[in-house]
mmCIF file of C-alpha atoms in Angstrom:
data_model
loop_
_atom_site.group_PDB
_atom_site.id
_atom_site.type_symbol
_atom_site.label_atom_id
_atom_site.label_comp_id
_atom_site.label_asym_id
_atom_site.label_seq_id
_atom_site.Cartn_x
_atom_site.Cartn_y
_atom_site.Cartn_z
ATOM 1 C CA MET R 1 15.488 -14.375 -17.337
ATOM 2 C CA GLU R 2 18.351 -12.740 -19.287
ATOM 3 C CA LEU R 3 17.674 -9.326 -17.755
ATOM 4 C CA LEU R 4 21.094 -7.882 -18.574
ATOM 5 C CA SER R 5 20.694 -8.755 -22.249
ATOM 6 C CA PHE R 6 17.192 -7.263 -22.327
ATOM 7 C CA ILE R 7 18.399 -3.980 -20.835
ATOM 8 C CA SER R 8 21.545 -3.711 -22.936
ATOM 9 C CA ASN R 9 19.529 -4.215 -26.135
ATOM 10 C CA GLY R 10 17.078 -1.547 -25.025
ATOM 11 C CA LEU R 11 19.804 0.951 -24.147
ATOM 12 C CA LEU R 12 21.939 0.089 -27.206
ATOM 13 C CA LEU R 13 24.934 -0.595 -24.962
ATOM 14 C CA THR R 14 27.250 -3.541 -24.542
ATOM 15 C CA GLU R 15 26.505 -5.808 -21.583
ATOM 16 C CA ALA R 16 29.687 -4.569 -19.891
ATOM 17 C CA GLU R 17 28.599 -0.942 -20.313
ATOM 18 C CA THR R 18 25.089 -1.805 -19.117
ATOM 19 C CA LYS R 19 26.412 -3.581 -16.038
ATOM 20 C CA LYS R 20 28.550 -0.583 -15.165
ATOM 21 C CA TYR R 21 25.549 1.737 -15.480
ATOM 22 C CA ILE R 22 23.273 -0.539 -13.436
ATOM 23 C CA SER R 23 25.829 -0.636 -10.624
ATOM 24 C CA THR R 24 25.331 3.141 -10.199
ATOM 25 C CA ILE R 25 21.508 3.020 -10.086
ATOM 26 C CA PRO R 26 21.125 2.538 -6.285
ATOM 27 C CA ARG R 27 22.591 6.032 -5.837
ATOM 28 C CA ARG R 28 20.534 7.722 -8.577
ATOM 29 C CA TYR R 29 17.715 8.700 -6.220
ATOM 30 C CA LYS R 30 16.464 12.060 -4.998
ATOM 31 C CA LYS R 31 15.715 11.819 -1.271
ATOM 32 C CA TYR R 32 13.266 13.992 0.648
ATOM 33 C CA GLN R 33 10.787 13.682 3.518
ATOM 34 C CA ILE R 34 7.050 14.282 3.737
ATOM 35 C CA PRO R 35 4.863 14.391 6.868
ATOM 36 C CA LYS R 36 3.120 11.137 7.746
ATOM 37 C CA ARG R 37 -0.673 11.125 7.462
ATOM 38 C CA ASN R 38 -1.072 10.600 11.210
ATOM 39 C CA GLY R 39 0.943 13.748 11.878
ATOM 40 C CA HIS R 40 3.660 11.887 13.791
ATOM 41 C CA GLY R 41 7.062 12.314 12.168
ATOM 42 C CA ASN R 42 8.125 12.227 8.518
ATOM 43 C CA ARG R 43 8.284 9.569 5.822
ATOM 44 C CA LEU R 44 11.480 9.145 3.778
ATOM 45 C CA ILE R 45 10.855 9.216 0.031
ATOM 46 C CA ALA R 46 13.527 8.079 -2.431
ATOM 47 C CA GLN R 47 12.562 8.905 -5.997
ATOM 48 C CA PRO R 48 14.686 7.479 -8.812
ATOM 49 C CA ALA R 49 15.952 9.567 -11.706
ATOM 50 C CA LYS R 50 13.673 9.727 -14.752
ATOM 51 C CA GLN R 51 15.720 7.285 -16.838
ATOM 52 C CA VAL R 52 15.823 4.826 -13.923
ATOM 53 C CA LYS R 53 12.026 5.029 -13.566
ATOM 54 C CA LEU R 54 11.572 4.188 -17.240
ATOM 55 C CA LEU R 55 13.970 1.264 -16.926
ATOM 56 C CA GLN R 56 12.231 -0.068 -13.812
ATOM 57 C CA LYS R 57 8.860 0.039 -15.572
ATOM 58 C CA ALA R 58 10.230 -1.669 -18.692
ATOM 59 C CA VAL R 59 11.883 -4.519 -16.783
ATOM 60 C CA LEU R 60 8.840 -4.962 -14.548
ATOM 61 C CA ASN R 61 6.719 -5.370 -17.667
ATOM 62 C CA PHE R 62 9.290 -7.782 -19.137
ATOM 63 C CA ILE R 63 9.096 -10.109 -16.104
ATOM 64 C CA CYS R 64 5.367 -9.643 -15.390
ATOM 65 C CA GLU R 65 4.541 -13.302 -16.160
ATOM 66 C CA HIS R 66 6.614 -14.287 -13.106
ATOM 67 C CA LEU R 67 4.970 -11.792 -10.743
ATOM 68 C CA GLN R 68 2.057 -13.154 -8.744
ATOM 69 C CA VAL R 69 -0.069 -11.121 -6.332
ATOM 70 C CA HIS R 70 -2.419 -12.828 -3.879
ATOM 71 C CA GLU R 71 -6.147 -12.052 -3.948
ATOM 72 C CA SER R 72 -5.989 -10.884 -0.327
ATOM 73 C CA ALA R 73 -3.718 -7.935 -1.332
ATOM 74 C CA PHE R 74 -5.879 -4.843 -1.879
ATOM 75 C CA ALA R 75 -3.318 -2.062 -2.429
ATOM 76 C CA TYR R 76 -1.876 -0.991 -5.805
ATOM 77 C CA GLU R 77 -3.887 -3.572 -7.777
ATOM 78 C CA GLU R 78 -6.484 -3.009 -10.488
ATOM 79 C CA ASN R 79 -10.086 -3.304 -9.280
ATOM 80 C CA LYS R 80 -8.936 -3.268 -5.650
ATOM 81 C CA SER R 81 -9.368 -0.364 -3.216
ATOM 82 C CA ILE R 82 -9.579 0.687 0.425
ATOM 83 C CA ARG R 83 -13.360 0.415 0.078
ATOM 84 C CA ALA R 84 -13.183 -3.185 -1.133
ATOM 85 C CA ASN R 85 -10.686 -3.958 1.624
ATOM 86 C CA ALA R 86 -13.031 -2.668 4.325
ATOM 87 C CA LEU R 87 -16.140 -4.183 2.759
ATOM 88 C CA ILE R 88 -15.079 -7.815 3.231
ATOM 89 C CA HIS R 89 -14.844 -7.269 7.005
ATOM 90 C CA CYS R 90 -17.962 -5.165 7.637
ATOM 91 C CA SER R 91 -20.318 -8.073 8.458
ATOM 92 C CA ASN R 92 -18.032 -9.606 11.092
ATOM 93 C CA GLN R 93 -18.325 -8.693 14.764
ATOM 94 C CA TYR R 94 -14.682 -8.851 15.890
ATOM 95 C CA LEU R 95 -11.767 -7.063 14.263
ATOM 96 C CA LEU R 96 -7.972 -7.057 14.578
ATOM 97 C CA LYS R 97 -5.759 -4.485 12.868
ATOM 98 C CA MET R 98 -1.978 -4.869 12.617
ATOM 99 C CA ASP R 99 0.776 -2.928 10.908
ATOM 100 C CA PHE R 100 4.263 -3.698 9.584
ATOM 101 C CA ARG R 101 6.984 -1.309 10.762
ATOM 102 C CA ASN R 102 8.857 0.602 7.991
ATOM 103 C CA PHE R 103 7.398 -1.819 5.457
ATOM 104 C CA PHE R 104 9.057 -0.779 2.168
ATOM 105 C CA LEU R 105 12.382 0.050 3.793
ATOM 106 C CA SER R 106 12.426 -3.373 5.499
ATOM 107 C CA ILE R 107 12.269 -5.247 2.194
ATOM 108 C CA LYS R 108 15.662 -6.382 0.905
ATOM 109 C CA PRO R 109 16.832 -7.950 -2.405
ATOM 110 C CA HIS R 110 16.973 -11.462 -0.931
ATOM 111 C CA ASN R 111 13.212 -11.295 -0.314
ATOM 112 C CA LEU R 112 12.505 -10.883 -4.032
ATOM 113 C CA ILE R 113 15.129 -13.436 -5.028
ATOM 114 C CA ASN R 114 13.630 -15.905 -2.552
ATOM 115 C CA TYR R 115 10.182 -15.352 -4.093
ATOM 116 C CA PHE R 116 11.487 -16.200 -7.572
ATOM 117 C CA GLN R 117 13.203 -19.305 -6.253
ATOM 118 C CA THR R 118 10.019 -20.555 -4.550
ATOM 119 C CA LYS R 119 8.243 -20.150 -7.897
ATOM 120 C CA GLY R 120 10.888 -22.158 -9.728
ATOM 121 C CA VAL R 121 12.258 -19.196 -11.701
ATOM 122 C CA VAL R 122 15.885 -19.803 -12.653
ATOM 123 C CA LEU R 123 18.072 -16.771 -11.986
ATOM 124 C CA THR R 124 21.583 -16.332 -13.342
ATOM 125 C CA GLU R 125 24.219 -14.332 -11.491
ATOM 126 C CA SER R 126 23.627 -11.423 -13.859
ATOM 127 C CA ASP R 127 19.853 -11.628 -13.226
ATOM 128 C CA ILE R 128 20.459 -11.356 -9.496
ATOM 129 C CA PHE R 129 22.833 -8.444 -10.062
ATOM 130 C CA VAL R 130 20.183 -6.594 -12.077
ATOM 131 C CA ILE R 131 17.408 -7.310 -9.549
ATOM 132 C CA GLU R 132 19.517 -6.084 -6.646
ATOM 133 C CA ASN R 133 20.656 -2.849 -8.262
ATOM 134 C CA LEU R 134 17.722 -1.881 -10.460
ATOM 135 C CA PHE R 135 14.878 -2.233 -7.952
ATOM 136 C CA PHE R 136 16.630 -1.425 -4.661
ATOM 137 C CA TRP R 137 18.462 1.667 -3.471
ATOM 138 C CA LYS R 138 21.037 2.826 -0.924
ATOM 139 C CA LEU R 139 20.586 5.662 1.549
ATOM 140 C CA ARG R 140 24.365 6.070 1.614
ATOM 141 C CA ARG R 141 27.244 4.427 -0.234
ATOM 142 C CA ASN R 142 27.797 1.864 2.541
ATOM 143 C CA SER R 143 24.075 1.376 3.362
ATOM 144 C CA PRO R 144 22.255 -1.910 2.632
ATOM 145 C CA LEU R 145 20.055 -2.192 -0.451
ATOM 146 C CA ARG R 146 16.330 -1.887 0.253
ATOM 147 C CA LEU R 147 13.037 -1.103 -1.452
ATOM 148 C CA SER R 148 12.254 2.589 -1.806
ATOM 149 C CA ILE R 149 9.082 4.565 -1.279
ATOM 150 C CA GLY R 150 8.986 6.520 -4.524
ATOM 151 C CA ALA R 151 10.070 4.043 -7.201
ATOM 152 C CA PRO R 152 7.272 3.052 -9.635
ATOM 153 C CA SER R 153 8.243 -0.609 -9.297
ATOM 154 C CA SER R 154 8.096 -0.758 -5.496
ATOM 155 C CA PRO R 155 4.312 -1.117 -4.961
ATOM 156 C CA LYS R 156 3.995 -4.129 -7.276
ATOM 157 C CA LEU R 157 7.165 -5.752 -5.950
ATOM 158 C CA SER R 158 6.032 -5.325 -2.339
ATOM 159 C CA ASN R 159 2.864 -7.271 -3.151
ATOM 160 C CA VAL R 160 4.839 -9.923 -5.018
ATOM 161 C CA ILE R 161 7.291 -10.350 -2.156
ATOM 162 C CA MET R 162 4.380 -10.779 0.276
ATOM 163 C CA TYR R 163 2.668 -13.420 -1.888
ATOM 164 C CA ASN R 164 3.903 -16.442 0.059
ATOM 165 C CA PHE R 165 2.959 -14.789 3.350
ATOM 166 C CA ASP R 166 -0.483 -13.820 2.048
ATOM 167 C CA GLU R 167 -1.067 -17.352 0.765
ATOM 168 C CA LYS R 168 -0.002 -19.072 3.965
ATOM 169 C CA ILE R 169 -1.765 -16.744 6.402
ATOM 170 C CA SER R 170 -4.946 -16.872 4.305
ATOM 171 C CA LEU R 171 -5.023 -20.664 4.498
ATOM 172 C CA LYS R 172 -4.456 -20.607 8.257
ATOM 173 C CA CYS R 173 -7.195 -18.019 8.731
ATOM 174 C CA SER R 174 -9.624 -19.917 6.534
ATOM 175 C CA LYS R 175 -9.326 -22.956 8.794
ATOM 176 C CA MET R 176 -10.131 -20.719 11.778
ATOM 177 C CA ASN R 177 -13.122 -19.025 10.060
ATOM 178 C CA ILE R 178 -11.212 -15.743 10.027
ATOM 179 C CA ILE R 179 -11.157 -13.297 7.112
ATOM 180 C CA TYR R 180 -7.744 -11.828 6.238
ATOM 181 C CA SER R 181 -6.757 -8.926 3.997
ATOM 182 C CA ARG R 182 -3.700 -6.739 3.494
ATOM 183 C CA TYR R 183 -3.503 -3.178 2.229
ATOM 184 C CA ALA R 184 0.244 -2.514 1.812
ATOM 185 C CA ASP R 185 1.557 -2.606 5.402
ATOM 186 C CA ASP R 186 -1.903 -2.666 7.031
ATOM 187 C CA ILE R 187 -3.226 -6.155 7.741
ATOM 188 C CA THR R 188 -6.744 -6.834 8.936
ATOM 189 C CA PHE R 189 -8.461 -9.894 10.432
ATOM 190 C CA SER R 190 -12.126 -10.309 11.301
ATOM 191 C CA SER R 191 -14.347 -13.041 12.696
ATOM 192 C CA HIS R 192 -17.747 -13.836 14.193
ATOM 193 C CA VAL R 193 -16.116 -16.026 16.847
ATOM 194 C CA LYS R 194 -15.312 -14.276 20.134
ATOM 195 C CA GLY R 195 -11.677 -14.691 21.205
ATOM 196 C CA SER R 196 -10.561 -16.274 17.923
ATOM 197 C CA LEU R 197 -8.331 -13.316 16.981
ATOM 198 C CA PHE R 198 -6.144 -13.298 20.085
ATOM 199 C CA GLU R 199 -3.756 -15.912 18.638
ATOM 200 C CA ILE R 200 -3.298 -14.074 15.357
ATOM 201 C CA PRO R 201 -0.313 -11.837 16.336
ATOM 202 C CA ARG R 202 1.667 -14.965 17.245
ATOM 203 C CA ILE R 203 0.578 -16.696 14.017
ATOM 204 C CA VAL R 204 1.639 -13.653 11.973
ATOM 205 C CA ARG R 205 5.131 -13.698 13.510
ATOM 206 C CA GLU R 206 5.467 -17.447 12.914
ATOM 207 C CA THR R 207 4.296 -17.156 9.315
ATOM 208 C CA LEU R 208 6.758 -14.368 8.520
ATOM 209 C CA ASN R 209 9.550 -16.651 9.732
ATOM 210 C CA GLU R 210 8.207 -19.646 7.791
ATOM 211 C CA VAL R 211 8.304 -17.757 4.463
ATOM 212 C CA ASN R 212 11.733 -16.174 5.088
ATOM 213 C CA LEU R 213 10.454 -12.665 5.775
ATOM 214 C CA LYS R 214 12.104 -12.335 9.174
ATOM 215 C CA ASN R 215 13.254 -8.804 8.332
ATOM 216 C CA ILE R 216 9.638 -7.584 8.221
ATOM 217 C CA LYS R 217 8.549 -6.678 11.747
ATOM 218 C CA ILE R 218 5.203 -5.987 13.372
ATOM 219 C CA ASN R 219 4.575 -2.501 14.754
ATOM 220 C CA HIS R 220 3.014 -3.611 18.030
ATOM 221 C CA GLN R 221 1.947 -0.065 18.910
ATOM 222 C CA LYS R 222 -0.585 -0.246 16.079
ATOM 223 C CA THR R 223 -2.079 -3.629 16.996
ATOM 224 C CA VAL R 224 -5.744 -2.950 17.785
ATOM 225 C CA PHE R 225 -8.541 -5.331 18.782
ATOM 226 C CA SER R 226 -12.109 -4.044 18.478
ATOM 227 C CA SER R 227 -15.710 -5.224 18.215
ATOM 228 C CA ARG R 228 -19.040 -4.124 16.778
ATOM 229 C CA LYS R 229 -19.860 -2.329 20.038
ATOM 230 C CA PHE R 230 -17.800 0.563 18.647
ATOM 231 C CA ASN R 231 -17.221 2.158 15.251
ATOM 232 C CA ARG R 232 -14.237 0.401 13.699
ATOM 233 C CA HIS R 233 -11.773 1.832 11.188
ATOM 234 C CA ILE R 234 -9.921 0.036 8.377
ATOM 235 C CA THR R 235 -7.424 2.028 6.273
ATOM 236 C CA GLY R 236 -9.346 5.217 7.010
ATOM 237 C CA VAL R 237 -12.805 3.797 6.303
ATOM 238 C CA THR R 238 -15.268 3.670 9.201
ATOM 239 C CA ILE R 239 -17.443 0.591 9.760
ATOM 240 C CA THR R 240 -20.503 1.550 11.772
ATOM 241 C CA THR R 241 -22.001 -0.546 14.564
ATOM 242 C CA GLU R 242 -24.648 -1.626 12.024
ATOM 243 C CA GLY R 243 -21.933 -2.930 9.673
ATOM 244 C CA HIS R 244 -22.085 -0.172 7.039
ATOM 245 C CA LEU R 245 -19.176 1.727 5.468
ATOM 246 C CA SER R 246 -18.995 5.384 6.468
ATOM 247 C CA LEU R 247 -16.765 8.438 6.256
ATOM 248 C CA GLY R 248 -17.142 8.876 10.004
ATOM 249 C CA ARG R 249 -18.862 11.655 11.938
ATOM 250 C CA ASP R 250 -15.858 13.990 12.215
ATOM 251 C CA ARG R 251 -14.995 13.820 8.521
ATOM 252 C CA LYS R 252 -18.622 14.506 7.550
ATOM 253 C CA ARG R 253 -18.792 17.524 9.850
ATOM 254 C CA LEU R 254 -15.576 18.920 8.389
ATOM 255 C CA LEU R 255 -16.777 18.329 4.825
ATOM 256 C CA ARG R 256 -20.034 20.205 5.481
ATOM 257 C CA SER R 257 -18.024 23.072 6.966
ATOM 258 C CA LYS R 258 -15.785 23.276 3.891
ATOM 259 C CA ILE R 259 -18.747 23.260 1.496
ATOM 260 C CA HIS R 260 -20.335 26.072 3.503
ATOM 261 C CA ARG R 261 -17.085 28.062 3.305
ATOM 262 C CA PHE R 262 -16.897 27.400 -0.456
ATOM 263 C CA ILE R 263 -20.418 28.812 -0.895
ATOM 264 C CA ASN R 264 -19.337 31.930 0.994
ATOM 265 C CA GLU R 265 -16.165 32.202 -1.126
ATOM 266 C CA LYS R 266 -13.864 31.704 1.851
ATOM 267 C CA LEU R 267 -11.754 28.866 0.411
ATOM 268 C CA THR R 268 -8.468 29.403 -1.414
ATOM 269 C CA LEU R 269 -7.898 27.746 -4.795
ATOM 270 C CA LYS R 270 -5.743 25.106 -3.125
ATOM 271 C CA GLU R 271 -8.399 24.423 -0.465
ATOM 272 C CA THR R 272 -11.091 24.139 -3.147
ATOM 273 C CA ALA R 273 -9.004 21.636 -5.114
ATOM 274 C CA SER R 274 -8.581 19.644 -1.897
ATOM 275 C CA LEU R 275 -12.351 19.790 -1.282
ATOM 276 C CA LYS R 276 -12.933 18.382 -4.770
ATOM 277 C CA GLY R 277 -10.826 15.345 -3.877
ATOM 278 C CA GLU R 278 -12.571 14.922 -0.525
ATOM 279 C CA LEU R 279 -15.993 15.015 -2.174
ATOM 280 C CA GLY R 280 -14.879 12.395 -4.686
ATOM 281 C CA TYR R 281 -13.709 10.210 -1.840
ATOM 282 C CA ALA R 282 -17.047 10.695 -0.047
ATOM 283 C CA LYS R 283 -18.919 9.664 -3.188
ATOM 284 C CA PHE R 284 -16.780 6.530 -3.460
ATOM 285 C CA ILE R 285 -17.030 5.449 0.187
ATOM 286 C CA GLU R 286 -20.529 6.562 1.237
ATOM 287 C CA TYR R 287 -22.687 7.551 -1.710
ATOM 288 C CA SER R 288 -25.762 8.204 0.446
ATOM 289 C CA PHE R 289 -23.879 10.973 2.291
ATOM 290 C CA TYR R 290 -22.692 12.450 -1.020
ATOM 291 C CA GLN R 291 -26.301 12.490 -2.230
ATOM 292 C CA SER R 292 -27.381 14.203 1.002
ATOM 293 C CA MET R 293 -24.878 17.001 0.245
ATOM 294 C CA ILE R 294 -26.529 17.476 -3.164
ATOM 295 C CA ASP R 295 -29.934 17.614 -1.477
ATOM 296 C CA LYS R 296 -28.715 20.132 1.106
ATOM 297 C CA TYR R 297 -26.516 22.444 -0.962
ATOM 298 C CA GLY R 298 -27.917 21.869 -4.455
ATOM 299 C CA PHE R 299 -26.631 19.999 -7.490
ATOM 300 C CA ASP R 300 -25.096 23.122 -9.056
ATOM 301 C CA THR R 301 -22.909 23.791 -5.985
ATOM 302 C CA ILE R 302 -21.626 20.228 -5.666
ATOM 303 C CA ASN R 303 -21.128 19.965 -9.438
ATOM 304 C CA LYS R 304 -19.170 23.228 -9.451
ATOM 305 C CA ILE R 305 -16.796 21.785 -6.839
ATOM 306 C CA ALA R 306 -16.555 18.480 -8.708
ATOM 307 C CA LYS R 307 -15.542 20.278 -11.921
ATOM 308 C CA PHE R 308 -13.027 22.575 -10.261
ATOM 309 C CA PRO R 309 -9.697 22.370 -12.168
ATOM 310 C CA GLN R 310 -6.847 20.660 -10.357
#
């Protein structure tokens, strides 16, 4: 792919100078932690320096013709969303949710190199050097290279690296009349056939091994089987017992409470900005509920929140 030449021409450096600079990139990251959405523990973020971000984006665009994402991947892709991900499962009676443990941090350079090799892309030694050091980072000097949460290239590359898994598991599921989708590290299976999902955890483990993704592990604590007897949840979206997408009762109650507080001028500017985002999400997931808020509180009130400056 001649990646070193492409970068050196862009930076107006010799290839030797470029190689020396690239070798330092895995340590050019700002590291910090943010609370996880579930409230349990923190998530490690590694954000590359500004120049590194620009370089990652440029090289990703340069090699885009070699990057394939499977149709079953719903995160980070244009015209895909958590709503679309949930929608394909809402008519099925039985549901299985699984999760990959430390997904981004589990992905190593050999996973991406293996993907290119399975697609017949010829990589030189310098190409491999660039791939390893440009797209992967080190926690410490002697730490292994791995994908970071925070680099602009990581979302796309995670989907690319999972392509062979997505392809193989989709084919297996199709033969079993099971629907499969993946939203980043969240994988979902659904079926009309009772008991058909119980073999899936074993099949997932076997498929990861078959496509040389042994370093990606299942978080068994988040493996959940459910059925239409109960409200089911996929990446934060509720599927009702009738098979409709919903925000869920608790989220609706909280949203009504916040709108009431907004009307009584009891929300801070930050809380109002947050409410704007939550209303937009409600409109996207369950438009009928959003319309009911307009009917209850008036168009002017909801429109005032929607136009609140971020």
